[in-house]
Each structure stands twice: as C-alpha cells, then as structure tokens.
PDB file of C-alpha atoms in Angstrom:
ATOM      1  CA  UNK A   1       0.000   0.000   0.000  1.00 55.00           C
ATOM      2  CA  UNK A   2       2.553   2.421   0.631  1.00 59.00           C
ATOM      3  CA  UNK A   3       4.089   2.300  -2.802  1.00 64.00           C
ATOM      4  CA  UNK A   4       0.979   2.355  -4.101  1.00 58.00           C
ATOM      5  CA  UNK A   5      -0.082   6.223  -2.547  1.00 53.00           C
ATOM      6  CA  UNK A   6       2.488   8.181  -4.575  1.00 56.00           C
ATOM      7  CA  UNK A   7       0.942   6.814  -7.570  1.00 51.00           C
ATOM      8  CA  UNK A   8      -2.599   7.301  -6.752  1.00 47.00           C
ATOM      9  CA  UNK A   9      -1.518  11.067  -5.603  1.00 50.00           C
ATOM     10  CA  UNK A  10      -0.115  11.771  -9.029  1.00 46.00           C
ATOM     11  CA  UNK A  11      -3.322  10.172 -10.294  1.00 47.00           C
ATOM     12  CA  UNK A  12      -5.329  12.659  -8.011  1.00 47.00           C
ATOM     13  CA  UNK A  13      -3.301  15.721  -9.345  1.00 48.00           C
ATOM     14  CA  UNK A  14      -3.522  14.943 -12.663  1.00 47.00           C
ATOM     15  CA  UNK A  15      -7.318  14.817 -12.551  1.00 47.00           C
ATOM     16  CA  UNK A  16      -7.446  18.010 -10.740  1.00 52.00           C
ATOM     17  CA  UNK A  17      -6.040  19.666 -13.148  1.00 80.00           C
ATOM     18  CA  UNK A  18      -7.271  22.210 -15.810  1.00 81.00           C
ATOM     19  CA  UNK A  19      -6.773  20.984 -19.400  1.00 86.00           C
ATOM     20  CA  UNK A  20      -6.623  23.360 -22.116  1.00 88.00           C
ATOM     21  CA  UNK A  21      -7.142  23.313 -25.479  1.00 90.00           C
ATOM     22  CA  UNK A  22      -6.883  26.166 -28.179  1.00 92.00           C
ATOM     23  CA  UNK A  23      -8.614  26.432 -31.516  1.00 94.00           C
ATOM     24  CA  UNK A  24      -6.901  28.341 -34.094  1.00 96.00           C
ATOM     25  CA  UNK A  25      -8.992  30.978 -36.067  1.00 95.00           C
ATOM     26  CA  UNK A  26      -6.591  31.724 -38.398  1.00 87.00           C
ATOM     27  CA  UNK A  27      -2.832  31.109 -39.547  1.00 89.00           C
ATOM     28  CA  UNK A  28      -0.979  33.834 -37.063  1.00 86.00           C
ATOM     29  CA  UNK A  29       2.554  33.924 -36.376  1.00 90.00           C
ATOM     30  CA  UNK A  30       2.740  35.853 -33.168  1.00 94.00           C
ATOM     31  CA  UNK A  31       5.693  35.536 -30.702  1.00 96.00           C
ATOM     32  CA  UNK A  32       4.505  34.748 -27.010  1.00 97.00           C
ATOM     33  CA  UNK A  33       3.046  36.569 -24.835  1.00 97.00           C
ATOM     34  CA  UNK A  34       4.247  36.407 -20.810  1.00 98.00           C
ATOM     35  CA  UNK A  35       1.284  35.097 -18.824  1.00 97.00           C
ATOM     36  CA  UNK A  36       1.072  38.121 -16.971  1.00 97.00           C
ATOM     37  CA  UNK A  37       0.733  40.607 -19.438  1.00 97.00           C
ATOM     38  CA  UNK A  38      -2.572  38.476 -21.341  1.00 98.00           C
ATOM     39  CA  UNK A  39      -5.129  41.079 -19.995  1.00 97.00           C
ATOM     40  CA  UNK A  40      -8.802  39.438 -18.970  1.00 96.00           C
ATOM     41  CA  UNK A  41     -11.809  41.031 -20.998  1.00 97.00           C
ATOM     42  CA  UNK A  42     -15.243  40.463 -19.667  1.00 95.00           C
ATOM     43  CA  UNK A  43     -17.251  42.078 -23.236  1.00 94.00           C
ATOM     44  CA  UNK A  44     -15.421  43.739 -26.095  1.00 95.00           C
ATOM     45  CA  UNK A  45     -16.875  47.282 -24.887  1.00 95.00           C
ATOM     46  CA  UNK A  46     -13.809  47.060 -22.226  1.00 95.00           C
ATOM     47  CA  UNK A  47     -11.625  46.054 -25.107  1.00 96.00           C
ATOM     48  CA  UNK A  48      -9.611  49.548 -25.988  1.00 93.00           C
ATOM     49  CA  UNK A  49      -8.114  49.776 -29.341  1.00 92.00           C
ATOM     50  CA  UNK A  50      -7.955  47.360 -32.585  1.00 96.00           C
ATOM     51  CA  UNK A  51      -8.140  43.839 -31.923  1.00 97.00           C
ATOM     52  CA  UNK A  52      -8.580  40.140 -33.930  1.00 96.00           C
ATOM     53  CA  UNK A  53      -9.629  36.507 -32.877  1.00 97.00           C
ATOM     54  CA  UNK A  54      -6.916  34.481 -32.728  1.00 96.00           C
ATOM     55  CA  UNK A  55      -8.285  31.289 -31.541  1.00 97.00           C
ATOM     56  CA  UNK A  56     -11.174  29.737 -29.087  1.00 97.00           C
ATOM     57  CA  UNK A  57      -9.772  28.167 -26.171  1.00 96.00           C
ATOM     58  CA  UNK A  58     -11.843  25.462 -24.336  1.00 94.00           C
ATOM     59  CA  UNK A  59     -11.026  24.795 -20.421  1.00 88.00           C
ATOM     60  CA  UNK A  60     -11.863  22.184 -18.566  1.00 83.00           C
ATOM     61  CA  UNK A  61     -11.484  20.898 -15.206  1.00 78.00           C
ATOM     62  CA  UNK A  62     -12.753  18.963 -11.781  1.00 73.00           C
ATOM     63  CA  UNK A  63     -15.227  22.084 -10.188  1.00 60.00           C
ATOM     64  CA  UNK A  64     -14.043  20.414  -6.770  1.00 61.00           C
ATOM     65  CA  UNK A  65     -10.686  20.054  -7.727  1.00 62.00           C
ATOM     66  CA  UNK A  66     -10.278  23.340  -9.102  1.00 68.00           C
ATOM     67  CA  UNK A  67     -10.818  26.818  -8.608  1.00 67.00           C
ATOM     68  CA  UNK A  68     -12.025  29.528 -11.859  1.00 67.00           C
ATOM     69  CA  UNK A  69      -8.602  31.692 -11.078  1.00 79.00           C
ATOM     70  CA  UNK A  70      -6.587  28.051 -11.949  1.00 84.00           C
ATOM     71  CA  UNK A  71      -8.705  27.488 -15.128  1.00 83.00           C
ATOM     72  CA  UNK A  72      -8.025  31.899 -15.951  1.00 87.00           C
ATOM     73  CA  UNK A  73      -4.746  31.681 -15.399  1.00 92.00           C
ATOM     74  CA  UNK A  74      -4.160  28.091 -17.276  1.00 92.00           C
ATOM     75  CA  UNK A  75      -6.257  29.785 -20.585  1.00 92.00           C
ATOM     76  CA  UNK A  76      -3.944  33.082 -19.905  1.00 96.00           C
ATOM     77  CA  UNK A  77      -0.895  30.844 -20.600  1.00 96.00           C
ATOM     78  CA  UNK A  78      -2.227  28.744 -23.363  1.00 96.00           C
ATOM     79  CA  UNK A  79      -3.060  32.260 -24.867  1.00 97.00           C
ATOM     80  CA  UNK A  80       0.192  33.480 -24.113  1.00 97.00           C
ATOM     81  CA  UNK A  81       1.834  30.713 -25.930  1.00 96.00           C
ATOM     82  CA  UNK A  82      -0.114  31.339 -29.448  1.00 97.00           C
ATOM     83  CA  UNK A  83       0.840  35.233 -29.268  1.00 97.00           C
ATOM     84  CA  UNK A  84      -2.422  36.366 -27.992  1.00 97.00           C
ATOM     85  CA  UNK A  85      -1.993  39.369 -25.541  1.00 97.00           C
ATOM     86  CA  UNK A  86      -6.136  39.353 -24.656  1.00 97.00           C
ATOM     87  CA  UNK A  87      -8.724  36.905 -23.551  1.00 97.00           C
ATOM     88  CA  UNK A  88     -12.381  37.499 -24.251  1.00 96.00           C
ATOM     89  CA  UNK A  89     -14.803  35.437 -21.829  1.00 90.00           C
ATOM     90  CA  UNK A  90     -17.382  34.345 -23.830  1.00 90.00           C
ATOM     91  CA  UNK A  91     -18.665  31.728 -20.975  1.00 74.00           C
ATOM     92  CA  UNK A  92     -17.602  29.643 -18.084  1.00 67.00           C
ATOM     93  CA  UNK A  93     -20.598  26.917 -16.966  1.00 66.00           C
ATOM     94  CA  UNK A  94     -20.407  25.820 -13.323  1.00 66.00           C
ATOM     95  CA  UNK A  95     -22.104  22.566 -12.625  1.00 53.00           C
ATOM     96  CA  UNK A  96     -25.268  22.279 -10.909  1.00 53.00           C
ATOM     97  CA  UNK A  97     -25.633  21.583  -7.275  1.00 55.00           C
ATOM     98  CA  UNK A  98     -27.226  18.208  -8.349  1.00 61.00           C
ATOM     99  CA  UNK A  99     -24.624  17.474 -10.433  1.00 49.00           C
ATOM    100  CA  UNK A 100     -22.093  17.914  -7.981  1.00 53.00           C
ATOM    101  CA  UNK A 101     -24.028  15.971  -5.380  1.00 56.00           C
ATOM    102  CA  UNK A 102     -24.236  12.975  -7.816  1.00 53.00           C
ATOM    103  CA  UNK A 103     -20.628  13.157  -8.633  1.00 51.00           C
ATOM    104  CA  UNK A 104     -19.784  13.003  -5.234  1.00 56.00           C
ATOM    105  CA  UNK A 105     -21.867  10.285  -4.632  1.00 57.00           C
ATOM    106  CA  UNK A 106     -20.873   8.033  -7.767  1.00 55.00           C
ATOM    107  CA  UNK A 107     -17.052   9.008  -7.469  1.00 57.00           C
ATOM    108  CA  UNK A 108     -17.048  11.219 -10.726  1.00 57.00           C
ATOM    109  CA  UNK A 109     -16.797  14.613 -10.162  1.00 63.00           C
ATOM    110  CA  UNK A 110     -18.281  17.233 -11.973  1.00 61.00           C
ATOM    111  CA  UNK A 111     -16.387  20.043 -14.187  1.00 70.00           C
ATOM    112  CA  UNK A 112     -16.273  23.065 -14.963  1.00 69.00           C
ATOM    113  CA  UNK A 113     -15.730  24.147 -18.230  1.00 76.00           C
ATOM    114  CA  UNK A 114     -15.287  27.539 -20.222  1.00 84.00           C
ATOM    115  CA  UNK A 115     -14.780  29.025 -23.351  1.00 89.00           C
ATOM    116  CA  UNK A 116     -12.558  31.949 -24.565  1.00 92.00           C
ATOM    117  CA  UNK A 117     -11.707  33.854 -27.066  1.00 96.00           C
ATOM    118  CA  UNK A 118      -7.916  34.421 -27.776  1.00 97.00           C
ATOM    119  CA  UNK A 119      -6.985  38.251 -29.394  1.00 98.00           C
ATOM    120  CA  UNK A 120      -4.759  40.058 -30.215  1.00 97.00           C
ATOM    121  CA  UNK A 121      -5.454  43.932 -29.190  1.00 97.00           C
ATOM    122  CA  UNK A 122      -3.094  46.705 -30.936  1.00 94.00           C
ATOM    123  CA  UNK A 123      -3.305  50.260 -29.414  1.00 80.00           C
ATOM    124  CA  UNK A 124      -3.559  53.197 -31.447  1.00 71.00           C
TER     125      UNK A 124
END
C-alpha cells in the first residue's frame, strides 16, 4: 500500500487539473506573450483599441478540484503561448448543485468548463 499512494496522488493531481485546449482561427505567427501581461476582458466594450480573434480556447477541469482563477490563469498561458496578448470570456458553466451531489456520490466529479476567445489587441 505504501508504494501504491504516490501513484494514486499523481493520479489525483492529474485529474485536478485544468486541461486546455486552443482552436486556431486563423494562420498567425505571433511571438509569445508572458502570462502576466494576457489582460482578462469580460465584453469587447472594455476592449480599448484594434483587436482580432486568434483562436477559441476550451477549459476544462474537476469544479471540486479546481478553482475559476486556476482554469483563468491556465487559458492566460495557453493564450500566451499562441501570441495572444487578450482573452475574451465568452462563458464559463459551473455545474449544478445536483450534479455535484451525484458526482460526489458516484465518485465522478463534476467540471467546470469555459470558453474563450484568444486576441490580439493593438493600441492606437
């Protein structure tokens, strides 16, 4: 048993984490971005200046395992990596109380997921 719990902790942090996955819009070569410096837009009216989809980015992970500021800052540096220095939220769905209950109760989980859009903002 005791060689066993390393590997079923691993298993447990793998599953807890938030997987990404980016859709390219079109054929950009950007160079990327720092994490830290992909700014968070909640509609385009706080968007200021020129800006074009680069991708939709898809986020998912375990809503017990997870918090929404690890699946933000996993899509920041997913966008980061394609050049994108902006991420639009277009929606993150919670799961239902229910479904959490059940996935408790049947051993598995419920997740959270979200979708993004991935831009590239130039200031005038």
């Amino acid at each position: 048993m005791k060689r066993a719990l390393p590997f079923l902790t691993l298993i447990l942090l793998l599953a807890g984490c938030v997987q990404t996955q980016a859709t390219m819009l079109a054929d950009f070569d950007l160079p990327p971005v720092h994490p830290d410096d992909v700014v968070i837009y909640l509609s385009e009216s706080d968007i200021v200046g020129d800006w074009e989809k680069i991708a939709i980015i898809h986020a998912q992970g375990d809503s017990q395992l997870t918090r929404e500021s690890n699946m933000l800052r996993k899509v920041r540096e997913r966008a980061g990596e394609i050049g994108a220095n902006g991420i639009l939220i277009e929606d993150i769905k919670e799961p239902s109380v229910g479904a959490q209950i059940a996935g408790e109760v049947l051993g598995t989980g419920s997740t959270r997921r979200g979708r993004m859009i991935a831009i590239y903002v130039t200031v005038n």
